[in-house]
Amino acid sequence: MAQFLTPDPKIESAVRAKGEQLFALMDQQPPPALFSKKGAYARLMDWSMKDPAFKTQLFRFVDVLPSLNSSGEIVRHLQEYLGDKAVELNPALKAGLAASSFAPALVAGPVKAQIVDMAGQFVAGETGEDLLKQIKKNIKLGIATTIDLLGEAVVSEEEADVFLKRNLEILDSVSKFYAKEPEPCFSDLGPDGKAFPRLNLSVKISALTPDVHPADPENSIKALKHRLRPILRRAIEVGALINFDMESYKLKDLTLALFKSIFEEPEFAQKPAIGIAMQAYLRDCEQDLRDLVAWARKNNRPLNIRLVKGAYWDAETVNAQAREWPIPVWQKKPESDANYEKLTVYLLENADIITPNFASHNVRSVSHAIVQAERLGVHPKHYEFQALYGMADELKAALLQMGHRVREYSAIGELLPGMAYLVRRLLENTSNEGFLRIKNMGEASKEQLLGNPVNALAAATEPLARKPRPTGAFINAANTDYTLAANREKQRAALKNFEATQLGKKWPVIINGKKVTDRPFLPSVNPARPSQVVGYWAKGTVQDAEDAVAASVAFFPKWRATPVDDRAKMLERAADIMESRRMEINSLLILEAAKPWVEADADTSEAIDFLRFYAVEMRRMAKPVVTQKVPGEHCVQVWTPRGVGVSVAPWNFPLAILTGLTVAPLVAGNCMIIKPARQTSIIGAFLMDILTQAGVPAGALHYLPCSGADAGAHLVAHPKIDFIAFTGSREVGLGIYEEAGKTKPGQLNLKKVVCEMGGKNAMIIDNDADIDEAIPACLYSAFGFAGQKCSALSRLIVLEGVYDKFVERFLSACPTIPVGDPSQPGTIVNPVIDDAAQKSILGYIEAGKKESKLAWQATLSPELLASGGYFVPPTVFTGCKPDHKIVREEIFGPVVAILKAKDLDEAFAMANDNDYALTGGFFSRSPRAIARAREEFLVGNLYINRGNTGAIVERHPFGGFKMSGGGTKAGGREYLENFLFPRLIAENVLRRGFTPPEENE
Ligand SMILES: Cc1cc2nc3c(=O)[nH]c(=O)nc-3n(C[C@H](O)[C@H](O)[C@H](O)COP(=O)(O)OP(=O)(O)OC[C@H]3O[C@@H](n4cnc5c(N)ncnc54)[C@H](O)[C@@H]3O)c2cc1C
């Protein structure tokens, strides 16, 4: 398959001729309002295109505006975003802004009106009435309509029900309207004069249910079908066509699977008329299109395919790069154009079963479609062009004049839910590479605009490409993309295989390479099904601890002398092994720690990251650093390992944290004794196995699962232990810290404790927060992995102005969070780690009921209750006060306490009023408030306009202060220093008055 069509001179000259004809007709139309030199938004657009920083500020202001409730808030945001530019924007505002502190309404009114007016450019209206007016207008012009009800990403079942109802009402009202207008318009009629369905409705699946979990398509499809069926039934009754819009890439496979699945149901196998949007900017669009056409043929199901380039290009590029995933969209604009042309031909070649809908405002793309249709003998009325309301009106008119069918995509609805749509349109109109901007701003000649995209490829740039990283630089491991069916299959198979072949094995203590097998073996069980034994771990003794320390002390000089590069390579080999065994390791994490798939996979990635990052870091630190350049003396600082350490890790990140605590000191040249958490000892054994396989010598690493009370305590107190790398509870951490402070006879070093403990993390919701984004972020931060992360959100502080609205929506969204067995891919809330944790959390819930109001609690299904798993229902309390137990103490479970703050001062004070300072979150769209949070919200990891959890190695060095820890940042630049002593070496290089030439350091 050639990547794109090879330019053909005959086609090219025909496309040019067609394009010129279109341009000539377009020139007879009034110029597009948006780009004509008069009017407020023309000026806005003009500035936006010239000044990208202004554009960002302006679009951010537009985005926040509908959620601002008072004139004062509007004025404040206007000033924060646009400053003096606000006056230039609209000179009439000058006096108002000057007086705004005492008369904000003077400014707010006109500004809001201006933005509403701007929205009116792209949104056909708010109500059904407005829509009918627009349809009438279109009919007069000969244009057909497809309706889009604004609103994306519902957060609760109630919201999805409202959206469903609106869709049904629109189908009813518009069908009644059409019944009264029996004459189809020009664009409604096909080649034989037969009318296509006049009523077209476009739907976005994300608005149909809050239960869209791309990693769990089976259940998502079930939930989606529940609301789609009534729409389809009504569509059949009224003879409407239902078109599926295509949204972000993560929903693409799900959308296609849903489409095929529901239209294979006997009830919908032949009716209603259907269509779907396909995005040519996706690299895999061609394959999807071929599959879809094959499906249509197999099922004898004619359908419309709306070919678009795609509306989420920036987001797809940025999201994939952030995750180290392959970027799914073409990176050069002409690639999308060329793919569009290739797929245009494919659709036309299959016009017997497909009605192609070419949705583009680009005259070249459109002209090419017409020419190829002529070449292939496809009747012009068999396909249609589609364009958005408020855009490319002159193209619509020109196409009609040339005898082509045109359909307008008319969005209606309120401004607030329509903001995402409006901002997409603004971006589209101002994008550097967009056809509309280039044409309307006169940035290219018509001839250039009609050029073949394949010829433009060589000179094209990749605007958002991340700079290539230098060789040897650290690169994060990519998490598994479970939205891809192949990955889900792999994980499922690995889980099955693990359960079939690996359960119940015995894992001995390992000291100095020797397996100690004559110890009592204790079971480690699956918290979701405690009757399932994952494996047995040997309980190490005080004597084992003594032996491990002695072996380490003996081996230390050799390990210290091992070249850093050799040690680093061992870590990198271990990372490679982990990567190659990722699915198997994930399976163990799912079974032993009850981690949901995505969390298990992220744990594995983080462990791999620690291995690779610390290897890179140690190589850097191995190079002596000149302290001061001075002739005659060569002064460098170098690092030397501390000696022998023990890593004491928690069960909640049983692989990642244990790996980090172990391999950071190890690569620095220390000998290490691994003491895993009791509940996840088998994961510890896996780590030992992998590091041994990677070449870490027997004397440098020992595996000692044991009780904290005897062998563990013995290690901590041992005079020959030079440091303890600990992450875990406050109680144990402080105990270790205290014990380490007592110097014992025979002890050579001051004992160092790297001590990371808990958190009681707050998220503040500001009055102007984007609630649609804040709710899913809060839900996941609080309930993901059953709230058992030290970073998890447990105090939700909501500002008074938005409290009622936010809390109502948050509570209605809570039931959408899936609680279940983590071996099922859709589970987000798993059982907690053991019965003791379950009991403790339930105790906190009881305390919460007494001191505040139980606002929501999940109901556990009878199956979950019968499973014996350590499930705790996710729970939310309102009416909480700063001195309540559930507000002050770390619960480490799926429990959220909501507090109300009257203003930001109080919110920051509440957030900081705690023993812990680990993570914090802040949702706000006020630049000034964000600046305040940076200064005043005192936590180790502050996350703004995103969730509290999910730190990534190097990007988010992790760790806090106060009772959260000692300020050591895991996965950060300075971390290795904790396991090293700095040494200074000064050499007099002056010999008999002769100094060597300066070296290049
Ligand atoms: C009626 C209608 C319905 C639509 N429905 C959907 C839908 O359901 N889902 C959806 O995603 N889109 C949809 N769109 C498409 C989208 O919203 C844009 O309108 C469309 O991508 C613009 O393409 P164009 O050919 O008009 O303009 P052009 O200016 O020729 O193309 C712009 C497009 O090129 C692509 N692009 C930009 N920069 C680059 C780059 N550096 N590398 C690669 N590609 C790049 C992007 O897709 C961008 O949108 C729809 C469009 C219309 C008209």
mmCIF file of N, CA and C in Angstrom, residues 512-548:
data_model
loop_
_atom_site.group_PDB
_atom_site.id
_atom_site.type_symbol
_atom_site.label_atom_id
_atom_site.label_comp_id
_atom_site.label_asym_id
_atom_site.label_seq_id
_atom_site.Cartn_x
_atom_site.Cartn_y
_atom_site.Cartn_z
ATOM 1 N N ASN A 512 23.305 -13.860 50.659
ATOM 2 C CA ASN A 512 24.588 -14.125 50.009
ATOM 3 C C ASN A 512 24.435 -15.174 48.897
ATOM 4 N N GLY A 513 23.346 -15.121 48.199
ATOM 5 C CA GLY A 513 23.104 -16.030 47.077
ATOM 6 C C GLY A 513 22.549 -17.381 47.499
ATOM 7 N N LYS A 514 22.468 -17.610 48.811
ATOM 8 C CA LYS A 514 21.977 -18.937 49.272
ATOM 9 C C LYS A 514 20.507 -18.854 49.660
ATOM 10 N N LYS A 515 19.780 -19.866 49.210
ATOM 11 C CA LYS A 515 18.358 -19.915 49.568
ATOM 12 C C LYS A 515 18.209 -20.551 50.940
ATOM 13 N N VAL A 516 17.525 -19.856 51.822
ATOM 14 C CA VAL A 516 17.288 -20.402 53.162
ATOM 15 C C VAL A 516 15.856 -20.935 53.165
ATOM 16 N N THR A 517 15.737 -22.249 53.152
ATOM 17 C CA THR A 517 14.399 -22.821 52.941
ATOM 18 C C THR A 517 13.784 -23.407 54.211
ATOM 19 N N ASP A 518 14.607 -23.554 55.273
ATOM 20 C CA ASP A 518 14.029 -24.204 56.459
ATOM 21 C C ASP A 518 13.463 -23.172 57.443
ATOM 22 N N ARG A 519 12.639 -22.332 56.916
ATOM 23 C CA ARG A 519 11.940 -21.342 57.749
ATOM 24 C C ARG A 519 10.444 -21.571 57.576
ATOM 25 N N PRO A 520 9.646 -21.099 58.528
ATOM 26 C CA PRO A 520 8.198 -21.253 58.315
ATOM 27 C C PRO A 520 7.760 -20.459 57.079
ATOM 28 N N PHE A 521 6.976 -21.092 56.230
ATOM 29 C CA PHE A 521 6.469 -20.395 55.038
ATOM 30 C C PHE A 521 5.052 -19.896 55.300
ATOM 31 N N LEU A 522 4.844 -18.613 55.088
ATOM 32 C CA LEU A 522 3.530 -18.019 55.373
ATOM 33 C C LEU A 522 2.826 -17.655 54.065
ATOM 34 N N PRO A 523 1.515 -17.802 54.055
ATOM 35 C CA PRO A 523 0.799 -17.522 52.803
ATOM 36 C C PRO A 523 0.637 -16.014 52.550
ATOM 37 N N SER A 524 0.718 -15.648 51.282
ATOM 38 C CA SER A 524 0.348 -14.284 50.885
ATOM 39 C C SER A 524 -0.881 -14.435 49.997
ATOM 40 N N VAL A 525 -1.963 -13.731 50.352
ATOM 41 C CA VAL A 525 -3.234 -14.024 49.684
ATOM 42 C C VAL A 525 -3.698 -12.857 48.817
ATOM 43 N N ASN A 526 -4.611 -13.187 47.946
ATOM 44 C CA ASN A 526 -5.234 -12.187 47.080
ATOM 45 C C ASN A 526 -6.308 -11.443 47.884
ATOM 46 N N PRO A 527 -6.161 -10.131 48.076
ATOM 47 C CA PRO A 527 -7.133 -9.404 48.904
ATOM 48 C C PRO A 527 -8.553 -9.428 48.328
ATOM 49 N N ALA A 528 -8.664 -9.706 47.032
ATOM 50 C CA ALA A 528 -10.012 -9.768 46.443
ATOM 51 C C ALA A 528 -10.655 -11.123 46.692
ATOM 52 N N ARG A 529 -9.806 -12.136 46.856
ATOM 53 C CA ARG A 529 -10.312 -13.498 47.119
ATOM 54 C C ARG A 529 -9.348 -14.145 48.097
ATOM 55 N N PRO A 530 -9.490 -13.851 49.372
ATOM 56 C CA PRO A 530 -8.461 -14.274 50.330
ATOM 57 C C PRO A 530 -8.237 -15.789 50.376
ATOM 58 N N SER A 531 -9.162 -16.554 49.801
ATOM 59 C CA SER A 531 -8.919 -17.997 49.801
ATOM 60 C C SER A 531 -7.854 -18.368 48.760
ATOM 61 N N GLN A 532 -7.540 -17.427 47.875
ATOM 62 C CA GLN A 532 -6.533 -17.716 46.848
ATOM 63 C C GLN A 532 -5.139 -17.338 47.376
ATOM 64 N N VAL A 533 -4.285 -18.349 47.506
ATOM 65 C CA VAL A 533 -2.922 -18.075 47.987
ATOM 66 C C VAL A 533 -2.051 -17.756 46.779
ATOM 67 N N VAL A 534 -1.457 -16.579 46.815
ATOM 68 C CA VAL A 534 -0.620 -16.180 45.673
ATOM 69 C C VAL A 534 0.734 -16.866 45.762
ATOM 70 N N GLY A 535 1.242 -17.013 46.955
ATOM 71 C CA GLY A 535 2.521 -17.684 47.153
ATOM 72 C C GLY A 535 2.821 -17.756 48.638
ATOM 73 N N TYR A 536 3.908 -18.443 48.950
ATOM 74 C CA TYR A 536 4.317 -18.556 50.357
ATOM 75 C C TYR A 536 5.693 -17.923 50.509
ATOM 76 N N TRP A 537 5.872 -17.138 51.532
ATOM 77 C CA TRP A 537 7.171 -16.517 51.792
ATOM 78 C C TRP A 537 7.749 -17.022 53.098
ATOM 79 N N ALA A 538 9.059 -17.211 53.061
ATOM 80 C CA ALA A 538 9.736 -17.734 54.239
ATOM 81 C C ALA A 538 9.966 -16.585 55.212
ATOM 82 N N LYS A 539 9.641 -16.827 56.463
ATOM 83 C CA LYS A 539 9.784 -15.745 57.434
ATOM 84 C C LYS A 539 11.210 -15.745 57.993
ATOM 85 N N GLY A 540 11.973 -14.729 57.586
ATOM 86 C CA GLY A 540 13.370 -14.645 58.006
ATOM 87 C C GLY A 540 13.503 -14.396 59.501
ATOM 88 N N THR A 541 14.653 -14.786 60.059
ATOM 89 C CA THR A 541 14.868 -14.690 61.508
ATOM 90 C C THR A 541 15.936 -13.643 61.825
ATOM 91 N N VAL A 542 16.106 -13.431 63.112
ATOM 92 C CA VAL A 542 17.148 -12.508 63.556
ATOM 93 C C VAL A 542 18.511 -13.014 63.077
ATOM 94 N N GLN A 543 18.698 -14.332 63.100
ATOM 95 C CA GLN A 543 19.975 -14.887 62.638
ATOM 96 C C GLN A 543 20.174 -14.580 61.147
ATOM 97 N N ASP A 544 19.079 -14.675 60.388
ATOM 98 C CA ASP A 544 19.183 -14.354 58.953
ATOM 99 C C ASP A 544 19.616 -12.896 58.780
ATOM 100 N N ALA A 545 19.041 -12.036 59.635
ATOM 101 C CA ALA A 545 19.398 -10.618 59.556
ATOM 102 C C ALA A 545 20.894 -10.448 59.846
ATOM 103 N N GLU A 546 21.367 -11.132 60.875
ATOM 104 C CA GLU A 546 22.801 -11.084 61.214
ATOM 105 C C GLU A 546 23.640 -11.546 60.021
ATOM 106 N N ASP A 547 23.220 -12.652 59.422
ATOM 107 C CA ASP A 547 23.994 -13.220 58.302
ATOM 108 C C ASP A 547 24.014 -12.245 57.120
ATOM 109 N N ALA A 548 22.851 -11.623 56.863
ATOM 110 C CA ALA A 548 22.771 -10.703 55.722
ATOM 111 C C ALA A 548 23.678 -9.491 55.948
#
